[in-house]
Coordinates of C-alpha atoms in Angstrom, one line a residue:
Chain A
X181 CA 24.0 21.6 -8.2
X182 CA 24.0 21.8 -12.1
X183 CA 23.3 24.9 -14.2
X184 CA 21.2 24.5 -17.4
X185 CA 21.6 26.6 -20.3
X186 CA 18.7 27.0 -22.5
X187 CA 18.3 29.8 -25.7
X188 CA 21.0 32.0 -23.4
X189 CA 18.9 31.9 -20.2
X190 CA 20.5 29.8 -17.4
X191 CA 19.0 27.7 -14.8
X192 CA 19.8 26.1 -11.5
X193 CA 18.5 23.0 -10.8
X194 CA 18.7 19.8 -8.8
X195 CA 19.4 16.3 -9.9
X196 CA 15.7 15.9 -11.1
X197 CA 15.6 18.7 -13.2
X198 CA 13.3 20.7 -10.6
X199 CA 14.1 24.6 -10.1
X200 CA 16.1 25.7 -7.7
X201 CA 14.9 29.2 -6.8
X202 CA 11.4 28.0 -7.5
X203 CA 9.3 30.9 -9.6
X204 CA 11.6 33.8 -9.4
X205 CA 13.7 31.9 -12.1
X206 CA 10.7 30.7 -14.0
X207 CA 10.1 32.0 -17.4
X208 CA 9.6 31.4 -21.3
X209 CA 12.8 29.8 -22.2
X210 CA 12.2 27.5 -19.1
X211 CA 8.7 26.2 -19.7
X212 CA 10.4 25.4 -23.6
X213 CA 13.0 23.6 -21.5
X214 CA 11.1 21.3 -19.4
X215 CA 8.2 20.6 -22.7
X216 CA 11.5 19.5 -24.4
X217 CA 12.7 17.1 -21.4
X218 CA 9.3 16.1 -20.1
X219 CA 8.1 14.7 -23.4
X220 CA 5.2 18.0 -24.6
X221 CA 5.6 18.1 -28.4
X222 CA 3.4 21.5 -28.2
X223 CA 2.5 24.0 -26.1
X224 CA -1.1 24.8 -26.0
X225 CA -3.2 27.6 -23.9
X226 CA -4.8 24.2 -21.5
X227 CA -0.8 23.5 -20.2
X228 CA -0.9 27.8 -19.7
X229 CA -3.8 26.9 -18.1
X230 CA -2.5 24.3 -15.9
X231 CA 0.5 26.4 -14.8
X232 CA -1.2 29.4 -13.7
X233 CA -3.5 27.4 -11.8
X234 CA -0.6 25.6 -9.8
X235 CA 1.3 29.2 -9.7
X236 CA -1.7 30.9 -8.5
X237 CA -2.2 28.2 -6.0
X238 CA 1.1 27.9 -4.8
X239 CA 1.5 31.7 -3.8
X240 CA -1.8 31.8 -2.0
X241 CA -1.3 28.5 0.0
X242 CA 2.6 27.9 0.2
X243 CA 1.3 24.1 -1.2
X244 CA 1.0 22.7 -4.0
X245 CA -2.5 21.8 -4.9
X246 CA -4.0 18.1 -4.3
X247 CA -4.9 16.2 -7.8
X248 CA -8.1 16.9 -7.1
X249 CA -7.9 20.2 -6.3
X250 CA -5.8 20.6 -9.8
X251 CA -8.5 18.8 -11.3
X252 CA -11.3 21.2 -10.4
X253 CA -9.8 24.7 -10.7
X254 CA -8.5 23.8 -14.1
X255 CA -12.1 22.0 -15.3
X256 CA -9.5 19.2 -16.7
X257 CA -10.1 15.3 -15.4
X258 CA -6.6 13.7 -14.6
X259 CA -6.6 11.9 -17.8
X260 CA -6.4 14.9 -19.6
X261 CA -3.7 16.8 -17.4
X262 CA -1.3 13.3 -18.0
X263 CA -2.3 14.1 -21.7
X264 CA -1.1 17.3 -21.5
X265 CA 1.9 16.5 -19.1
X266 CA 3.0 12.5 -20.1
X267 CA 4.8 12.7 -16.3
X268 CA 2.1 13.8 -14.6
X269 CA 0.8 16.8 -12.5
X270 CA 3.9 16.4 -10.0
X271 CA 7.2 15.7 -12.1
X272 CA 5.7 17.1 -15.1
X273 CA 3.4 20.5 -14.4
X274 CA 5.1 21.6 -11.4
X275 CA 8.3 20.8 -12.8
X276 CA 7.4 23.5 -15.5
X277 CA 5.2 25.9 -12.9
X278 CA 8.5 26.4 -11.2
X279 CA 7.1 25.1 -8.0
X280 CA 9.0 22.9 -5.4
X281 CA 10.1 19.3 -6.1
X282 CA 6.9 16.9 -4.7
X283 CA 8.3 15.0 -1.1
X284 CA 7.1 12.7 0.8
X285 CA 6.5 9.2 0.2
X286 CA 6.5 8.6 -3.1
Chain B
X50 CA 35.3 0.6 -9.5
X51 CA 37.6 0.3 -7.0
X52 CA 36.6 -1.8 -3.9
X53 CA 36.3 -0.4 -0.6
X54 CA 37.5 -1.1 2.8
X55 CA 34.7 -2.9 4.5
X56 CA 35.8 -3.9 7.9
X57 CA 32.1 -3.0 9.8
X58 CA 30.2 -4.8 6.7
X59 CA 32.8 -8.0 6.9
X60 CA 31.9 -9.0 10.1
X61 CA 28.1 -9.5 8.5
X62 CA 29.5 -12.5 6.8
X63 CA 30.2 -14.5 9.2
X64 CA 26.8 -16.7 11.7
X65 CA 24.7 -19.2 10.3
X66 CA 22.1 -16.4 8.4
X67 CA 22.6 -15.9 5.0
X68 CA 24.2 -12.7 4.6
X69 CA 23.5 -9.7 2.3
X70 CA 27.0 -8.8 2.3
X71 CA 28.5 -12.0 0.9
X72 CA 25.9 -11.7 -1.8
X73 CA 26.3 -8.0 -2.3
X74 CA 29.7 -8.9 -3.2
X75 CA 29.1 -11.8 -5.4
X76 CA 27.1 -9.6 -7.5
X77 CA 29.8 -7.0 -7.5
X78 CA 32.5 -9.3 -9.4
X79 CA 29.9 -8.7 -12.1
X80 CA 28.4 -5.5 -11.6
X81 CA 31.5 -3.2 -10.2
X82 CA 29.0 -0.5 -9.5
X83 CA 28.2 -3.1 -6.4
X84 CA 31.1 -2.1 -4.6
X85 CA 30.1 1.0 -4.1
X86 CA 26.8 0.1 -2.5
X87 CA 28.9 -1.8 0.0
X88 CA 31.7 1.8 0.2
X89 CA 28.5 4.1 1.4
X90 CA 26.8 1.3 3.6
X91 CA 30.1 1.0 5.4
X92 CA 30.6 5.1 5.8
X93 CA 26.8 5.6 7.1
X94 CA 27.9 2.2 9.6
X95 CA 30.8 4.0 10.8
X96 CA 28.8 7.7 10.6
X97 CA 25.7 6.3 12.1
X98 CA 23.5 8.7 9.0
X99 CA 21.9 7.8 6.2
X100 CA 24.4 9.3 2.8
X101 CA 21.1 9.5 0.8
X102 CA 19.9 13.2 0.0
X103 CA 16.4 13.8 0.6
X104 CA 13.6 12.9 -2.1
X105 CA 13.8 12.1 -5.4
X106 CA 11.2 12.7 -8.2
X107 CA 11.8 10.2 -11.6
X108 CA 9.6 8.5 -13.8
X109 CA 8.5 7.4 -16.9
X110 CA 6.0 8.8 -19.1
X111 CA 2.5 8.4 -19.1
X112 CA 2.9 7.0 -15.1
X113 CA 2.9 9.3 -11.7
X114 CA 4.7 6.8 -9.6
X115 CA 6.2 3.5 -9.7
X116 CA 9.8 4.5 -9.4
X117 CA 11.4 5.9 -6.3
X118 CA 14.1 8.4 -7.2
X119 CA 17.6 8.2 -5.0
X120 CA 20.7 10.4 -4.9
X121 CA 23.9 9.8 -2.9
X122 CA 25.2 12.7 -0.6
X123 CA 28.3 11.6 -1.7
X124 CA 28.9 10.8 -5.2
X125 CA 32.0 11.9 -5.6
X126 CA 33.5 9.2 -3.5
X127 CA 31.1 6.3 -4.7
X128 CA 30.1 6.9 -8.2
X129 CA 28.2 3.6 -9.0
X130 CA 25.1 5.0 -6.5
X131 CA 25.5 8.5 -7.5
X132 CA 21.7 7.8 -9.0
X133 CA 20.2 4.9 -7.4
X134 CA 16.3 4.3 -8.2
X135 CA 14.2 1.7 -7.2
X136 CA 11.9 0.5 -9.0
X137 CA 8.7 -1.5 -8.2
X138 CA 7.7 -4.1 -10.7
X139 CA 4.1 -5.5 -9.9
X140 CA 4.7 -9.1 -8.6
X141 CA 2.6 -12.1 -9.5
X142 CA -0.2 -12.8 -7.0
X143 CA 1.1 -14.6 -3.7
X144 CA 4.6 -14.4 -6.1
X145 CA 4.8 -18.0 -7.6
X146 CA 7.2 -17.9 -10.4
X147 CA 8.6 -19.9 -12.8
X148 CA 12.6 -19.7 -13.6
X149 CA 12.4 -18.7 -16.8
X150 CA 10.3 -15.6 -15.7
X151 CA 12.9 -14.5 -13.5
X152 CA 16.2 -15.4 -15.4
X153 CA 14.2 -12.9 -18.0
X154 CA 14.0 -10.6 -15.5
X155 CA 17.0 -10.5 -14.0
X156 CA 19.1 -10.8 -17.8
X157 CA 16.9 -7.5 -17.7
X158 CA 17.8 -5.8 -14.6
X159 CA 21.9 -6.7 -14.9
X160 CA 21.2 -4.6 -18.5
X161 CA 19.7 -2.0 -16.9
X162 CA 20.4 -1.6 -13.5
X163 CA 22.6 -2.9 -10.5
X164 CA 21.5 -6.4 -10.5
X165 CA 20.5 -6.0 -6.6
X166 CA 16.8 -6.6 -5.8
X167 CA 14.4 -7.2 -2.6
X168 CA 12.8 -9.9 -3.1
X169 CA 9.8 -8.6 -2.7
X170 CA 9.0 -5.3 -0.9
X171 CA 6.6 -5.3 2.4
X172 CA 3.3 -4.1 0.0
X173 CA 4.1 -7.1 -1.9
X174 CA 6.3 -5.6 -5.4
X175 CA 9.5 -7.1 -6.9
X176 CA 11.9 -4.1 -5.9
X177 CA 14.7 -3.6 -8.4
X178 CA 17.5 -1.7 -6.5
X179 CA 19.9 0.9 -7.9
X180 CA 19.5 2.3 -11.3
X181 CA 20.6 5.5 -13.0
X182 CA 18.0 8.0 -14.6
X183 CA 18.7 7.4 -18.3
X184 CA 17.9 3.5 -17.8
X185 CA 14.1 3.8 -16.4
X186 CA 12.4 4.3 -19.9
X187 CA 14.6 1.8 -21.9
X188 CA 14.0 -0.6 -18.8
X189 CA 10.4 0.0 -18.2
X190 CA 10.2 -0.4 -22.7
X191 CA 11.6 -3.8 -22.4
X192 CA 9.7 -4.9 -19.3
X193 CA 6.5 -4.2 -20.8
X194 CA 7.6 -5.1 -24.7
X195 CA 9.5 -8.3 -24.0
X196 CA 8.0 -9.3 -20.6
X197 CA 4.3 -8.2 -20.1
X198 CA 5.0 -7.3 -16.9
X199 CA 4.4 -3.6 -15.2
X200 CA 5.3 -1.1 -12.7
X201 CA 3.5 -1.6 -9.4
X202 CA 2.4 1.5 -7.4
X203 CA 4.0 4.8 -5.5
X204 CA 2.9 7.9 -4.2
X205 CA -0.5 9.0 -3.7
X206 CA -2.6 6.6 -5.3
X207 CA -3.6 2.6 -4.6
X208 CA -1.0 1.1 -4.3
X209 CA 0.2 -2.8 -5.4
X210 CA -2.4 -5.4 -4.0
X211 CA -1.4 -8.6 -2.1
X212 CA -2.5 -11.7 -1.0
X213 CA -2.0 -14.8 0.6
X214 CA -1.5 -17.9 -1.3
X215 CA -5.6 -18.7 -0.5
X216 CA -6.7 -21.6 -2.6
X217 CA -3.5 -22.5 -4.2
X218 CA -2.5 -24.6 -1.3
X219 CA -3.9 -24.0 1.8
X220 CA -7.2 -25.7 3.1
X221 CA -8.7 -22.5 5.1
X222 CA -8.8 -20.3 2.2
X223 CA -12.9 -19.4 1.8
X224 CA -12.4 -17.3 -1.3
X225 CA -9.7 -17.2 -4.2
X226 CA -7.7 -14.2 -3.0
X227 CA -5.4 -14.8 -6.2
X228 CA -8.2 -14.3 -8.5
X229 CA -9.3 -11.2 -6.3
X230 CA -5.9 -9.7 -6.3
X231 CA -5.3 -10.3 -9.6
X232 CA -8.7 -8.7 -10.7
X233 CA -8.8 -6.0 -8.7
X234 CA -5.2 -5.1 -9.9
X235 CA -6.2 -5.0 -13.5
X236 CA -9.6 -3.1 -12.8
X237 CA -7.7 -0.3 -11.1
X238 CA -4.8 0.1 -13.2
X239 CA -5.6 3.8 -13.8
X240 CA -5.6 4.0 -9.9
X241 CA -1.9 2.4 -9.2
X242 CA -0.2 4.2 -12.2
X243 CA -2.1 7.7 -11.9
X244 CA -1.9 9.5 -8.2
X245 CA -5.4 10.7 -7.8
X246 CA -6.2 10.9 -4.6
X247 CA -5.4 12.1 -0.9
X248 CA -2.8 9.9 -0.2
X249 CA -1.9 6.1 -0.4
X250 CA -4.5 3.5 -0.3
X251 CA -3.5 -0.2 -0.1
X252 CA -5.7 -3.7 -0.4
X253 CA -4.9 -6.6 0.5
X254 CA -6.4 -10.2 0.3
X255 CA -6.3 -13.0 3.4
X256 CA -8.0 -16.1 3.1
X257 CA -9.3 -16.6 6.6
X258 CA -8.9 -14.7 9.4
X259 CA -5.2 -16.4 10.5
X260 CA -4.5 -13.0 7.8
X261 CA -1.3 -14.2 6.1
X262 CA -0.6 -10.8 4.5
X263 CA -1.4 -9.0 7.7
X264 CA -4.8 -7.2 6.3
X265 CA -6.0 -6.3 9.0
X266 CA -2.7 -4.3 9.9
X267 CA -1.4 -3.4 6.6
X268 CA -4.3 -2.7 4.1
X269 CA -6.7 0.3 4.1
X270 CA -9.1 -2.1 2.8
X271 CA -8.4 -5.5 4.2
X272 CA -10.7 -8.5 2.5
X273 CA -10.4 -11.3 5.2
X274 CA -11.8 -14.6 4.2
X275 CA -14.8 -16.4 6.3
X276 CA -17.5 -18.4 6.5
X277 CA -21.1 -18.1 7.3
X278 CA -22.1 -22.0 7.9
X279 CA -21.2 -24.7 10.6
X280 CA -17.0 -25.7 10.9
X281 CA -17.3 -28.7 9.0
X282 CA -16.2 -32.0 11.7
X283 CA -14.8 -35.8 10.9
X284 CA -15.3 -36.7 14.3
X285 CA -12.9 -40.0 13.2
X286 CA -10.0 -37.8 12.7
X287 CA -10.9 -35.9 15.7
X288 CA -10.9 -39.3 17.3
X289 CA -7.1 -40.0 15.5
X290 CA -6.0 -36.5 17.3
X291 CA -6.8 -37.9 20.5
X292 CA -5.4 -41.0 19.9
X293 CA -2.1 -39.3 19.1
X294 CA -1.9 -40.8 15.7
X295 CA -2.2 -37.4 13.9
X296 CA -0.2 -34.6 15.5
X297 CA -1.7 -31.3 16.8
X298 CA -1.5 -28.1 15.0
X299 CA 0.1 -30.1 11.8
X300 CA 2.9 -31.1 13.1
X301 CA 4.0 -26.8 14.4
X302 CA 5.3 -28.1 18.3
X303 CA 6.8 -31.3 17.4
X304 CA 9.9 -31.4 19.7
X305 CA 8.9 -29.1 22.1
X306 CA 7.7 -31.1 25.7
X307 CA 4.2 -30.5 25.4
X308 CA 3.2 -33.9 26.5
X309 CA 0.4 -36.1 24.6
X310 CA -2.6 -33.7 22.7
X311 CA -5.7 -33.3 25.2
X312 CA -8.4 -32.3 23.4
X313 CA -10.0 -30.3 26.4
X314 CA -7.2 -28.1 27.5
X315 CA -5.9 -27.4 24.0
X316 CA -8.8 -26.9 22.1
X317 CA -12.3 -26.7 24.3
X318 CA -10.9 -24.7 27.0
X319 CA -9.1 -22.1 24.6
X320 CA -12.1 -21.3 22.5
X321 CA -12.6 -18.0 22.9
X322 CA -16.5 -17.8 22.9
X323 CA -16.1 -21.2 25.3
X324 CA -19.1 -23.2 22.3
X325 CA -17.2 -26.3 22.1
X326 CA -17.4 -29.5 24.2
X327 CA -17.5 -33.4 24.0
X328 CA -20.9 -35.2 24.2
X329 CA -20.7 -39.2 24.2
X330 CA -17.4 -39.3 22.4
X331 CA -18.0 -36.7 19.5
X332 CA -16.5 -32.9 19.7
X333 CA -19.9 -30.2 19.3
X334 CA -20.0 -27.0 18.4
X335 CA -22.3 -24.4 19.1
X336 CA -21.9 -22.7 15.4
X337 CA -24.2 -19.5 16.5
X338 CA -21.8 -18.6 19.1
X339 CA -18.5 -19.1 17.3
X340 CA -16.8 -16.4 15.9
X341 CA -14.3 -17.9 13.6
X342 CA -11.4 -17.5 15.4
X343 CA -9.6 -20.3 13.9
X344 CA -7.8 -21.8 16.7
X345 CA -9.5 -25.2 16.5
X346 CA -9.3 -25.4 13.0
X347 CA -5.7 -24.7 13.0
X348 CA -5.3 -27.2 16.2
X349 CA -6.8 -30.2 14.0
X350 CA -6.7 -29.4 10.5
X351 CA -7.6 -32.9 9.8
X352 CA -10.5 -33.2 11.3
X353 CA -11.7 -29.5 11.2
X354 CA -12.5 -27.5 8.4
X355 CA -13.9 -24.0 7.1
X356 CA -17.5 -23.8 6.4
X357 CA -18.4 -24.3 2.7
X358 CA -20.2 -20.7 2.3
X359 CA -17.2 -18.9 2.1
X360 CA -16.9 -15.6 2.2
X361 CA -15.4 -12.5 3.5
X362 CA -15.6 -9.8 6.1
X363 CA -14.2 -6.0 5.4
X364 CA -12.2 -4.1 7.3
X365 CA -11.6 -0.5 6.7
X366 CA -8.7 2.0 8.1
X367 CA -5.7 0.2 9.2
X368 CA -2.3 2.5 9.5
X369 CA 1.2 3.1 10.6
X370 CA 1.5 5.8 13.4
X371 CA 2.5 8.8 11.4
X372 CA 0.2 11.5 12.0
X373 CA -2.4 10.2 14.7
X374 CA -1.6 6.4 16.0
X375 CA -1.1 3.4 14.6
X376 CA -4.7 2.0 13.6
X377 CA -5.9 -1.7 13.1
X378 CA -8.4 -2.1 10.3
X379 CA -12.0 -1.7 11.8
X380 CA -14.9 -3.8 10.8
X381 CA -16.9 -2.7 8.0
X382 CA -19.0 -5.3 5.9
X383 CA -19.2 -8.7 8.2
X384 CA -19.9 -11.1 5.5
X385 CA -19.8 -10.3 1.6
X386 CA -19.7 -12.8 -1.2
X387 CA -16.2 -12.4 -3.0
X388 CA -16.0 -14.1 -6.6
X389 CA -15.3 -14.2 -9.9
X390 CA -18.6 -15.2 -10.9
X391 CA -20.1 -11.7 -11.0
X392 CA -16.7 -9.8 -11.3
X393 CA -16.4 -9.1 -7.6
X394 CA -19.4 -6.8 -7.8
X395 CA -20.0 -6.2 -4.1
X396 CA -16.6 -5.5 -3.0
X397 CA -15.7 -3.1 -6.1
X398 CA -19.3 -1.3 -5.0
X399 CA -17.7 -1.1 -1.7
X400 CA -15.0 0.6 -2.5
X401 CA -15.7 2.5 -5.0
X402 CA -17.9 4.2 -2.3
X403 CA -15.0 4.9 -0.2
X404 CA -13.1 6.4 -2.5
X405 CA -16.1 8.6 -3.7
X406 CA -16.3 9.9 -0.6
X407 CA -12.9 10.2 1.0
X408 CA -11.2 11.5 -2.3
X409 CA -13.6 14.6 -1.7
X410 CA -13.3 15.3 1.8
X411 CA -10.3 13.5 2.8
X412 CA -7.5 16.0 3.4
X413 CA -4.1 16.2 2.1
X414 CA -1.8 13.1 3.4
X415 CA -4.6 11.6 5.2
X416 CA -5.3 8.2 5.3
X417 CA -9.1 6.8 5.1
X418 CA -8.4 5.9 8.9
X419 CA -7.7 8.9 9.8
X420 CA -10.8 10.4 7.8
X421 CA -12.6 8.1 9.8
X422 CA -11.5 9.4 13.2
X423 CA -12.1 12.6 12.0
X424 CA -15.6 12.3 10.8
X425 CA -16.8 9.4 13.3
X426 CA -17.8 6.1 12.7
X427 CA -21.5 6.5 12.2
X428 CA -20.7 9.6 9.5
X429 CA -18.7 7.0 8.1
X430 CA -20.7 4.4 7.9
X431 CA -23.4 6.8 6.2
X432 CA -20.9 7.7 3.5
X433 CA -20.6 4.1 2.3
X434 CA -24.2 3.2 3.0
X435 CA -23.7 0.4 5.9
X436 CA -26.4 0.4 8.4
X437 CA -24.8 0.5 11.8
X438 CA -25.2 -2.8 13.4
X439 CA -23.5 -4.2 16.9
X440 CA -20.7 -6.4 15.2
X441 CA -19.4 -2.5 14.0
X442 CA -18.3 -1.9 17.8
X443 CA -15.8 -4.1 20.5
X444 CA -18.1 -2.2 23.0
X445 CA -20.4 0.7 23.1
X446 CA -19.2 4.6 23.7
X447 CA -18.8 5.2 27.5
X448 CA -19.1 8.5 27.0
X449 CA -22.8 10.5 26.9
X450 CA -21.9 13.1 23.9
X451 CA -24.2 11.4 21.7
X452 CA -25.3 13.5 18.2
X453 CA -28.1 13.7 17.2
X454 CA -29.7 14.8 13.5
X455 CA -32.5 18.0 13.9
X456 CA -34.7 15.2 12.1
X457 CA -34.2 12.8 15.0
X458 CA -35.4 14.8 17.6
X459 CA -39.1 15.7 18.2
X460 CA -39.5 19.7 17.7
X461 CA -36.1 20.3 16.2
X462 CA -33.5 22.8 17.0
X463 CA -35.4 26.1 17.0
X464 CA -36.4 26.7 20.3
X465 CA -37.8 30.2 21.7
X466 CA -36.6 31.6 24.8
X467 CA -39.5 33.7 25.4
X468 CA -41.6 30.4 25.3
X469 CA -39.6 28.6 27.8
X470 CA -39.6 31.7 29.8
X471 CA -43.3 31.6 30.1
X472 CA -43.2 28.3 31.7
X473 CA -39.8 29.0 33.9
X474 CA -39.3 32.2 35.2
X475 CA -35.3 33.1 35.5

């Protein structure tokens, strides 16, 4: 599996970019890495917003949280949330939250 | 690339079928990366296992699916498919193309990506197979920029409609599922690029109910083309059937020994609902009692036809097995209007009512069919505002565990035990 460097910190990850270890790794230097890969020009208090939700969600329940459900804690439509992460809530938010790569069929 | 040792694979090229394998290998004296495709194919052959690692989560901007991310397990030994994404490129309805269309495409794809395809995926996309990461947004920019074509749909969300070819060149079609298709797919766009909602939801679009795309199997909502009026007769042609000078079923037994066409014991006595006879010479039908099975339209297709109200009935639910048994679409809406005229009003109504409903309670992964078994028919049927009529059931419940609402019932549900004491001692 690669290792990304980013501002001194190092990262493992899989092919898409996803963390390995999940949260434990997840910090500042990491949510600049993914805004610079997963096309966020600047990082506002609503994509904060976003993460904690999913983080908050993802400790409690083991899952990560349906659109909908995203949708609702957060107060933000999903027009706004692909606004805010061009990739959307899966490769893009949960990419950054440090949460498990989406599976399924998809 | 180097080639690979393909003893399992080389025996695919020989029978009268045209095989994958020769063509694989065509396409690799252009694309070497092809060979490679053919190296891992032959190790999971002679391994019996898949050599693709689990998942895969790519994209491009601004979209939630669309593109299905693939590793090898092995990349050290086959390179070309160390990434190998598919991509699904929304396909023109009932996919009639002209050359220049797909030359364009494909001088695209062999820029881009492997140069394999499937033409077209079982939903109904143009599936572009094997491409590395780097490629998708430079692909996807030229495909919208010099094409004006798009991704179809993946992941939780509606996925690419399909249809038959309806109108274009079939008699039978009672509605223009190409115009339906096509409409629909633009007025959900935000649906098929933007996972929204429990899980996948698919449409699909027959013209009458011989089902050509396999609604009824294959679509959560399945529009199947029918009529209201009478089967339309030219009791001459019918005449010409049995006088042998038109062949039964256009032509479909030719060469079998099925001896000369006999009117009664290939069409009359197969009716399902048994409405059809001869009376002095000319074939009748009972119209109230048909139910549009098709068989004796599609026995004389000369001589029989569709009624002119066209229409269609809706079918909700259908499913592969995965989690609780394979489900059939169920009958929703018997007979709705479906046209351009107004937009497709009534059917967008219709589904925009399931989806209001079964994006809120509808739990993760589970299809609307499943939703439905969950909640019951009639709870169903409430949700989307259908009154419950008999054509909603192949035959009542057998079973006495019938609900009832508090309102229903005379007194409701708050009973007093002292009361009914009074009048029963224990």
């Amino acid at each position: 599996m690669p290792t990304l460097e980013h501002n001194g910190s190092s990262f493992q990850v899989d092919e898409d970019g996803f963390l390995l270890t999940g949260m434990e790794e997840f910090n500042e230097d990491w949510i600049e890495y993914v805004s610079s890969v997963e096309g966020i020009e600047e990082l506002t208090d609503e994509h904060r917003k976003v993460i904690d939700s999913l983080q908050e969600y993802y400790k409690k329940n083991g899952i990560a949280p349906m659109v909908r459900i995203l949708s609702k804690t957060t107060g933000f439509p999903l027009k706004r949330i692909y606004e805010l992460f061009p990739s959307g809530p899966g490769k893009g938010a949960c990419k950054m939250a440090g949460l498990p790569k989406p599976t399924g069929c998809v | 690339m180097a080639k690979h040792e393909t003893p399992l694979l080389d025996q695919l090229e020989s029978g009268p079928w045209p095989s994958f394998v020769t063509d694989i290998k065509r396409q690799a004296e252009k694309k070497p990366e092809c060979w490679d495709i053919l190296g891992i194919l032959e190790l999971s052959f002679k391994e019996r296992i898949t050599h693709w690692k689990h998942g895969g989560i790519v994209g491009v901007f601004g979209y939630g699916g669309g593109i299905v991310g693939r590793y090898a397990d092995v990349p050290e030994r086959f390179p070309g498919v160390e990434h190998f994404h598919t991509i699904r490129v929304a396909q023109p309805s009932s996919k009639y193309y002209t050359s220049k269309n797909l030359r364009q495409l494909m001088n695209l794809w062999e820029k881009h990506g492997s140069g394999m395809t499937n033409f077209h995926g079982s939903t109904g996309d143009v599936i572009l197979l094997g491409t590395r990461t780097e490629n998708l947004e430079p692909f996807f920019w030229d495909l919208t920029h010099e094409m004006g074509q798009d991704l179809g749909g993946s992941g939780s969300n509606l996925r690419t409609p399909a249809c038959c070819l309806g109108t274009s060149r079939c008699e039978w079609a009672c509605y223009d599922t190409q115009e339906a298709c096509h409409s629909l797919t633009m007025h959900y766009q935000d649906e098929i690029h933007r996972p929204a909602f429990p899980y996948k939801f698919k449409f699909k679009f027959s013209g009458c109910p011989n089902d050509c795309v396999a609604a009824i199997a294959r679509s959560d909502v399945a529009v199947i083309g029918t009529w209201k009026d009478d089967i339309r007769i030219d009791q001459a042609a019918v005449k010409g059937y049995m006088a042998n000078e038109f062949p039964a079923n256009g032509g479909a037994f030719i060469g079998r020994e099925w001896d000369a066409f006999d009117i009664q014991k290939e069409v009359i006595d197969l009716c399902p609902t048994n409405c059809m006879w001869m009376e002095d010479g000319e074939l009748k039908i009972d119209d109230a009692e048909c139910t549009r099975c098709m068989h004796c339209i599609n026995v004389m297709p000369r001589a029989l036809r569709p009624g002119a109200q066209g229409g269609a009935s809706i079918c909700v639910g259908a499913k592969a097995p995965i989690l609780d048994g394979a489900q059939f679409a169920t009958l929703i809406l018997p007979f709705i209007p479906v046209t351009k005229d107004n937009d497709f009003e009534e059917l967008i109504e219709f589904i925009e009512s399931i989806w209001d409903w079964w994006m809120e309670i509808g739990k993760n992964r589970e299809r609307v069919g499943e939703t439905m078994q969950r909640v019951g028919l009639p709870t169903f049927l409430r949700a989307v505002g259908v009154e419950a009529l008999p054509q909603h059931v192949k035959y009542p419940r057998e079973n006495p565990y019938v609900f009832w609402n508090e309102e229903e019932v005379e007194g409701g549900f708050e009973r007093d035990v002292q009361e009914f004491r009074a009048r029963h001692a224990a």
